[in-house]
mmCIF file of C-alpha atoms and ligand atoms in Angstrom:
data_model
loop_
_atom_site.group_PDB
_atom_site.id
_atom_site.type_symbol
_atom_site.label_atom_id
_atom_site.label_comp_id
_atom_site.label_asym_id
_atom_site.label_seq_id
_atom_site.Cartn_x
_atom_site.Cartn_y
_atom_site.Cartn_z
ATOM 1 C CA MET A 1 -24.697 -8.389 28.760
ATOM 2 C CA LYS A 2 -23.603 -11.963 27.134
ATOM 3 C CA MET A 3 -23.496 -11.895 23.466
ATOM 4 C CA GLU A 4 -26.720 -15.001 22.852
ATOM 5 C CA ASN A 5 -28.986 -12.157 24.067
ATOM 6 C CA LEU A 6 -27.351 -9.860 21.905
ATOM 7 C CA THR A 7 -29.329 -8.986 18.089
ATOM 8 C CA SER A 8 -27.149 -9.906 14.692
ATOM 9 C CA GLU A 9 -27.347 -5.712 14.490
ATOM 10 C CA GLN A 10 -25.989 -4.552 17.876
ATOM 11 C CA ILE A 11 -23.248 -7.752 17.032
ATOM 12 C CA LEU A 12 -22.091 -5.912 14.101
ATOM 13 C CA GLU A 13 -22.267 -2.848 15.184
ATOM 14 C CA TRP A 14 -19.748 -4.247 18.131
ATOM 15 C CA TYR A 15 -17.826 -5.941 15.679
ATOM 16 C CA LEU A 16 -17.563 -1.994 13.782
ATOM 17 C CA CYS A 17 -17.196 -0.079 16.933
ATOM 18 C CA ALA A 18 -14.161 -2.512 17.496
ATOM 19 C CA GLY A 19 -12.608 -1.677 14.105
ATOM 20 C CA VAL A 20 -13.263 -5.130 12.223
ATOM 21 C CA ASP A 21 -13.986 -4.721 9.110
ATOM 22 C CA GLU A 22 -13.549 -7.816 7.113
ATOM 23 C CA THR A 23 -14.233 -11.362 7.705
ATOM 24 C CA CYS A 24 -11.107 -13.562 7.324
ATOM 25 C CA GLY A 25 -12.459 -17.314 6.849
ATOM 26 C CA GLU A 26 -15.719 -18.861 5.728
ATOM 27 C CA SER A 27 -16.798 -20.689 9.097
ATOM 28 C CA PRO A 28 -18.468 -18.231 11.790
ATOM 29 C CA PHE A 29 -16.548 -18.102 15.060
ATOM 30 C CA MET A 30 -19.972 -17.482 16.839
ATOM 31 C CA PRO A 31 -23.075 -19.910 17.345
ATOM 32 C CA PRO A 32 -24.699 -18.865 13.631
ATOM 33 C CA PRO A 33 -28.041 -16.883 13.691
ATOM 34 C CA SER A 34 -30.556 -19.486 13.948
ATOM 35 C CA ALA A 35 -33.013 -19.616 11.190
ATOM 36 C CA SER A 36 -35.502 -17.163 11.540
ATOM 37 C CA GLU A 37 -32.744 -14.228 12.348
ATOM 38 C CA GLN A 38 -30.903 -15.140 8.490
ATOM 39 C CA THR A 39 -34.172 -14.426 6.626
ATOM 40 C CA THR A 40 -35.968 -11.916 8.909
ATOM 41 C CA PRO A 41 -35.972 -7.924 6.921
ATOM 42 C CA ALA A 42 -34.742 -7.240 10.181
ATOM 43 C CA ALA A 43 -31.596 -9.025 9.807
ATOM 44 C CA VAL A 44 -31.114 -7.933 6.111
ATOM 45 C CA SER A 45 -31.288 -4.531 7.137
ATOM 46 C CA ALA A 46 -28.917 -4.663 9.611
ATOM 47 C CA LEU A 47 -26.334 -5.880 7.661
ATOM 48 C CA ARG A 48 -26.905 -3.173 5.046
ATOM 49 C CA ARG A 49 -26.454 -1.000 7.656
ATOM 50 C CA ALA A 50 -23.511 -2.564 8.432
ATOM 51 C CA THR A 51 -21.941 -1.937 5.248
ATOM 52 C CA THR A 52 -23.093 1.356 4.429
ATOM 53 C CA GLY A 53 -21.380 2.401 8.501
ATOM 54 C CA LEU A 54 -18.385 0.365 6.849
ATOM 55 C CA ALA A 55 -18.312 2.762 3.396
ATOM 56 C CA GLN A 56 -19.106 5.755 5.752
ATOM 57 C CA ALA A 57 -15.841 4.809 7.645
ATOM 58 C CA VAL A 58 -13.746 4.121 4.910
ATOM 59 C CA ASN A 59 -15.050 7.315 3.249
ATOM 60 C CA SER A 60 -14.496 9.554 6.213
ATOM 61 C CA ALA A 61 -10.670 7.803 6.876
ATOM 62 C CA CYS A 62 -10.398 8.915 3.792
ATOM 63 C CA ARG A 63 -11.306 12.201 3.761
ATOM 64 C CA SER A 64 -9.404 12.975 7.013
ATOM 65 C CA ALA A 65 -6.129 11.297 5.514
ATOM 66 C CA LYS A 66 -6.577 13.808 2.580
ATOM 67 C CA ASP A 67 -6.957 17.039 5.083
ATOM 68 C CA LEU A 68 -4.408 15.632 6.606
ATOM 69 C CA CYS A 69 -1.635 15.852 4.411
ATOM 70 C CA ALA A 70 -3.269 19.193 2.409
ATOM 71 C CA GLY A 71 -1.563 20.755 5.756
ATOM 72 C CA ILE A 72 1.651 18.941 5.358
ATOM 73 C CA ASN A 73 4.828 20.964 3.541
ATOM 74 C CA THR A 74 8.068 18.285 5.047
ATOM 75 C CA LEU A 75 8.658 15.025 4.798
ATOM 76 C CA GLU A 76 9.187 14.630 8.475
ATOM 77 C CA GLU A 77 6.135 16.486 9.197
ATOM 78 C CA LEU A 78 4.114 13.531 6.807
ATOM 79 C CA ARG A 79 6.243 10.757 8.616
ATOM 80 C CA GLN A 80 4.548 12.432 11.986
ATOM 81 C CA ALA A 81 1.302 12.548 10.726
ATOM 82 C CA VAL A 82 1.139 8.855 9.199
ATOM 83 C CA GLU A 83 2.309 7.721 12.604
ATOM 84 C CA SER A 84 -0.183 9.415 14.439
ATOM 85 C CA PHE A 85 -2.944 8.642 12.107
ATOM 86 C CA ASP A 86 -5.613 6.521 13.438
ATOM 87 C CA GLY A 87 -7.987 5.631 10.263
ATOM 88 C CA CYS A 88 -6.718 2.325 9.433
ATOM 89 C CA ALA A 89 -7.406 -0.524 11.446
ATOM 90 C CA LEU A 90 -3.918 -2.101 9.848
ATOM 91 C CA LYS A 91 -1.888 0.022 12.258
ATOM 92 C CA LEU A 92 -3.467 -2.339 15.086
ATOM 93 C CA THR A 93 -1.782 -5.134 14.052
ATOM 94 C CA ALA A 94 1.440 -4.178 12.876
ATOM 95 C CA SER A 95 4.658 -2.791 15.080
ATOM 96 C CA HIS A 96 5.679 -0.075 13.311
ATOM 97 C CA THR A 97 4.968 2.368 10.530
ATOM 98 C CA VAL A 98 7.245 1.851 7.712
ATOM 99 C CA PHE A 99 7.037 5.254 5.819
ATOM 100 C CA GLY A 100 10.088 4.992 3.452
ATOM 101 C CA ASP A 101 13.596 5.089 3.273
ATOM 102 C CA GLY A 102 16.685 6.823 1.259
ATOM 103 C CA ASN A 103 16.947 10.117 -0.349
ATOM 104 C CA PRO A 104 14.768 12.730 0.097
ATOM 105 C CA HIS A 105 15.400 14.828 -2.866
ATOM 106 C CA ALA A 106 15.853 11.486 -5.221
ATOM 107 C CA ARG A 107 15.063 11.095 -8.997
ATOM 108 C CA VAL A 108 13.861 7.972 -8.440
ATOM 109 C CA VAL A 109 11.324 6.654 -6.624
ATOM 110 C CA LEU A 110 10.344 2.781 -5.872
ATOM 111 C CA ILE A 111 7.184 1.700 -4.825
ATOM 112 C CA GLY A 112 6.381 -1.348 -3.324
ATOM 113 C CA GLU A 113 3.092 -3.072 -1.714
ATOM 114 C CA ALA A 114 3.315 -3.218 2.135
ATOM 115 C CA PRO A 115 5.826 -4.111 4.953
ATOM 116 C CA GLY A 116 6.543 -7.707 5.478
ATOM 117 C CA ALA A 117 7.267 -9.479 8.919
ATOM 118 C CA ASP A 118 11.185 -7.888 8.657
ATOM 119 C CA GLU A 119 10.035 -4.260 7.948
ATOM 120 C CA ASP A 120 7.154 -4.123 10.626
ATOM 121 C CA ARG A 121 9.971 -5.416 13.252
ATOM 122 C CA VAL A 122 12.622 -3.033 11.813
ATOM 123 C CA GLY A 123 10.169 -0.092 10.581
ATOM 124 C CA ILE A 124 12.292 0.334 7.298
ATOM 125 C CA PRO A 125 10.968 -0.777 3.754
ATOM 126 C CA PHE A 126 12.395 -3.669 1.758
ATOM 127 C CA VAL A 127 14.724 -5.342 4.571
ATOM 128 C CA GLY A 128 13.886 -8.865 4.248
ATOM 129 C CA ARG A 129 14.288 -11.508 1.885
ATOM 130 C CA SER A 130 12.751 -9.260 -0.929
ATOM 131 C CA GLY A 131 15.200 -5.922 -0.238
ATOM 132 C CA HIS A 132 18.346 -7.931 -0.442
ATOM 133 C CA LEU A 133 17.296 -8.831 -4.287
ATOM 134 C CA LEU A 134 15.782 -5.423 -4.202
ATOM 135 C CA ASP A 135 19.174 -4.266 -3.621
ATOM 136 C CA LYS A 136 21.545 -6.342 -5.290
ATOM 137 C CA MET A 137 18.943 -5.167 -8.593
ATOM 138 C CA LEU A 138 19.836 -1.622 -7.927
ATOM 139 C CA ALA A 139 23.036 -2.195 -8.027
ATOM 140 C CA ALA A 140 23.307 -4.041 -10.987
ATOM 141 C CA ALA A 141 21.284 -1.663 -12.924
ATOM 142 C CA GLY A 142 24.066 1.126 -11.803
ATOM 143 C CA LEU A 143 21.911 2.167 -9.197
ATOM 144 C CA GLU A 144 22.411 2.911 -5.033
ATOM 145 C CA ARG A 145 19.648 2.198 -2.459
ATOM 146 C CA LYS A 146 21.059 5.508 -0.723
ATOM 147 C CA GLU A 147 20.262 7.736 -4.014
ATOM 148 C CA VAL A 148 17.036 6.326 -4.272
ATOM 149 C CA TYR A 149 13.945 6.620 -2.350
ATOM 150 C CA ILE A 150 11.753 3.567 -1.427
ATOM 151 C CA CYS A 151 8.816 3.124 0.307
ATOM 152 C CA ASN A 152 4.980 1.236 -0.252
ATOM 153 C CA ILE A 153 1.348 2.010 -1.062
ATOM 154 C CA LEU A 154 0.680 0.847 2.863
ATOM 155 C CA PRO A 155 2.744 1.834 5.641
ATOM 156 C CA TRP A 156 1.750 -0.894 7.894
ATOM 157 C CA ARG A 157 2.006 -4.729 7.066
ATOM 158 C CA PRO A 158 -1.404 -6.372 6.570
ATOM 159 C CA PRO A 159 -1.723 -9.481 8.895
ATOM 160 C CA GLY A 160 -0.047 -12.241 7.335
ATOM 161 C CA ASN A 161 0.917 -10.465 4.110
ATOM 162 C CA ARG A 162 -2.164 -11.036 2.529
ATOM 163 C CA THR A 163 -2.852 -9.021 -0.237
ATOM 164 C CA PRO A 164 -4.359 -5.576 0.963
ATOM 165 C CA LEU A 165 -7.700 -4.222 0.604
ATOM 166 C CA ASP A 166 -8.907 -1.877 -1.291
ATOM 167 C CA SER A 167 -9.959 0.043 1.485
ATOM 168 C CA GLU A 168 -6.921 0.095 2.756
ATOM 169 C CA VAL A 169 -5.192 1.064 0.103
ATOM 170 C CA ALA A 170 -8.050 4.148 -0.421
ATOM 171 C CA VAL A 171 -7.326 4.792 2.923
ATOM 172 C CA CYS A 172 -3.389 5.002 2.500
ATOM 173 C CA LEU A 173 -3.312 6.556 -0.962
ATOM 174 C CA PRO A 174 -3.627 10.222 -0.067
ATOM 175 C CA PHE A 175 -0.446 9.826 2.111
ATOM 176 C CA LEU A 176 2.145 8.190 -0.748
ATOM 177 C CA LYS A 177 1.039 10.977 -3.213
ATOM 178 C CA ARG A 178 1.282 13.503 -0.616
ATOM 179 C CA GLN A 179 4.798 11.645 -0.399
ATOM 180 C CA LEU A 180 5.832 11.792 -4.003
ATOM 181 C CA ASP A 181 4.649 15.484 -4.086
ATOM 182 C CA LEU A 182 7.569 16.113 -1.389
ATOM 183 C CA ILE A 183 10.035 14.149 -2.660
ATOM 184 C CA ASP A 184 8.928 15.762 -6.646
ATOM 185 C CA PRO A 185 10.912 12.876 -8.459
ATOM 186 C CA ASP A 186 11.247 12.251 -12.013
ATOM 187 C CA TYR A 187 11.251 8.789 -12.389
ATOM 188 C CA ILE A 188 8.766 6.271 -10.317
ATOM 189 C CA PHE A 189 9.631 2.120 -10.281
ATOM 190 C CA ILE A 190 6.580 0.326 -9.021
ATOM 191 C CA MET A 191 7.251 -3.350 -8.125
ATOM 192 C CA GLY A 192 4.019 -5.967 -8.201
ATOM 193 C CA GLY A 193 0.569 -5.354 -9.482
ATOM 194 C CA SER A 194 -1.501 -3.925 -6.522
ATOM 195 C CA ALA A 195 0.731 -0.826 -6.414
ATOM 196 C CA ALA A 196 0.618 -0.592 -9.980
ATOM 197 C CA ASN A 197 -2.831 -0.825 -9.599
ATOM 198 C CA ALA A 198 -3.653 1.645 -7.119
ATOM 199 C CA LEU A 199 -1.318 4.312 -8.372
ATOM 200 C CA LEU A 200 -2.223 4.320 -11.795
ATOM 201 C CA GLU A 201 -5.690 3.760 -11.320
ATOM 202 C CA THR A 202 -5.916 0.355 -13.488
ATOM 203 C CA ALA A 203 -6.874 -2.929 -13.080
ATOM 204 C CA GLU A 204 -4.629 -4.354 -15.578
ATOM 205 C CA THR A 205 -2.162 -7.076 -14.516
ATOM 206 C CA ILE A 206 1.316 -6.632 -14.007
ATOM 207 C CA SER A 207 2.274 -9.280 -16.898
ATOM 208 C CA LYS A 208 0.737 -6.761 -19.487
ATOM 209 C CA MET A 209 2.002 -3.557 -17.695
ATOM 210 C CA ARG A 210 5.312 -4.398 -16.774
ATOM 211 C CA GLY A 211 8.124 -2.518 -18.972
ATOM 212 C CA LYS A 212 5.809 0.183 -20.223
ATOM 213 C CA TRP A 213 6.171 3.607 -19.565
ATOM 214 C CA PHE A 214 3.137 5.593 -17.821
ATOM 215 C CA GLU A 215 2.971 9.184 -16.480
ATOM 216 C CA TYR A 216 2.046 10.095 -13.214
ATOM 217 C CA THR A 217 0.996 13.540 -11.948
ATOM 218 C CA LYS A 218 1.908 15.437 -8.864
ATOM 219 C CA SER A 219 -0.042 18.107 -7.265
ATOM 220 C CA ASN A 220 2.806 20.842 -9.206
ATOM 221 C CA GLY A 221 1.087 19.505 -12.206
ATOM 222 C CA LYS A 222 5.048 18.149 -13.329
ATOM 223 C CA THR A 223 4.592 14.634 -14.573
ATOM 224 C CA ALA A 224 6.824 11.449 -13.760
ATOM 225 C CA SER A 225 7.676 8.765 -15.926
ATOM 226 C CA VAL A 226 6.742 5.567 -14.917
ATOM 227 C CA LEU A 227 7.789 2.286 -14.944
ATOM 228 C CA ALA A 228 5.940 -0.893 -13.408
ATOM 229 C CA SER A 229 7.787 -4.233 -13.318
ATOM 230 C CA PHE A 230 7.694 -7.388 -10.730
ATOM 231 C CA HIS A 231 7.638 -7.389 -7.422
ATOM 232 C CA PRO A 232 10.399 -8.864 -5.757
ATOM 233 C CA ALA A 233 8.757 -11.029 -3.532
ATOM 234 C CA TYR A 234 7.649 -12.824 -6.827
ATOM 235 C CA LEU A 235 11.271 -12.864 -7.898
ATOM 236 C CA LEU A 236 11.882 -14.960 -5.157
ATOM 237 C CA ARG A 237 9.130 -17.930 -5.742
ATOM 238 C CA THR A 238 9.678 -17.204 -10.064
ATOM 239 C CA PRO A 239 12.825 -16.697 -10.604
ATOM 240 C CA GLY A 240 12.408 -17.160 -14.367
ATOM 241 C CA GLN A 241 10.981 -13.913 -14.534
ATOM 242 C CA LYS A 242 14.303 -11.780 -12.578
ATOM 243 C CA SER A 243 15.335 -11.298 -16.411
ATOM 244 C CA LYS A 244 12.108 -9.554 -17.408
ATOM 245 C CA SER A 245 12.653 -7.438 -14.330
ATOM 246 C CA TRP A 246 16.464 -6.719 -14.889
ATOM 247 C CA ALA A 247 15.323 -5.600 -18.269
ATOM 248 C CA ASP A 248 12.860 -3.208 -16.649
ATOM 249 C CA LEU A 249 15.504 -1.580 -14.046
ATOM 250 C CA LEU A 250 17.824 -0.953 -17.536
ATOM 251 C CA ARG A 251 15.281 0.372 -19.532
ATOM 252 C CA LEU A 252 14.385 2.790 -15.988
ATOM 253 C CA ARG A 253 18.815 3.551 -16.319
ATOM 254 C CA ALA A 254 18.453 4.341 -19.907
ATOM 255 C CA ARG A 255 16.501 6.698 -19.597
ATOM 256 C CA MET A 256 17.353 8.486 -16.780
ATOM 257 C CA LEU A 257 21.127 8.928 -18.608
ATOM 258 C CA ALA A 258 19.670 9.663 -21.784
ATOM 259 C CA GLU A 259 17.400 12.703 -20.077
ATOM 260 C CA ASN A 260 20.063 13.939 -17.755
ATOM 261 C CA GLY A 261 23.214 12.366 -18.408
HETATM 262 N N1 URA B 1 7.599 -6.408 0.426
HETATM 263 C C1 URA B 1 6.982 -4.899 -0.408
HETATM 264 O O1 URA B 1 6.095 -4.804 -0.952
HETATM 265 N N2 URA B 1 7.353 -3.886 0.986
HETATM 266 C C2 URA B 1 8.774 -3.781 1.769
HETATM 267 O O2 URA B 1 8.908 -2.666 2.546
HETATM 268 C C3 URA B 1 8.914 -5.267 2.094
HETATM 269 C C4 URA B 1 8.466 -6.184 1.084
#
């Protein structure tokens, strides 16, 4: 059947089934609907149904991510569950699932936003330019990469490194939370506003949050001390802010030493 013979409702349904859940530009790629189609109550209700369908799809993906996580008791099982999860369309455009890297018993977990091109190619978080800067920052603060655990809010690269959608974060968050439960860190260092907003459930800017202590409660009821700071990619673009991230890492290190020696 030709596309031009379909109603706008059928076209929207077709896109939904194909996994399309966002628009990526201002201009339509298809001939625009005729004036009568745009204004008919049928077109309006088709759009409403499509929006409801999307919301339902996101809710059901969140539910299945949570259900999956509930039965998982090791990081390796979780890695496999994330790799075989099909509820997030980002997986379709990614080359690798980037689950996490480092010491599974680490006292401190560092969380970024999402894999970039290098991480997507290799399957390991923070191995590109941001990762090199992060390694240097960690070393300068007396923390070795192999003693910490590093992961991201999203395990798949958003195309073109765009900012993650709220729906993508919502679907993937249960996996990150389970990862934190299983590692059970005492400290969490969040890099960047998207990751801080997602984990701390706030809309505050990273400039306001950085350098302050927050708490995150794991499923065992214990809390981890959380410090948020700028993302290394932002520091590469804005080197004048590096001293603030440096101060944040020293703050983290000082607290770890004071509490545990
Ligand atoms: N940026 C991130 O947020 N995470 C990575 O793994 C790499 C770059």
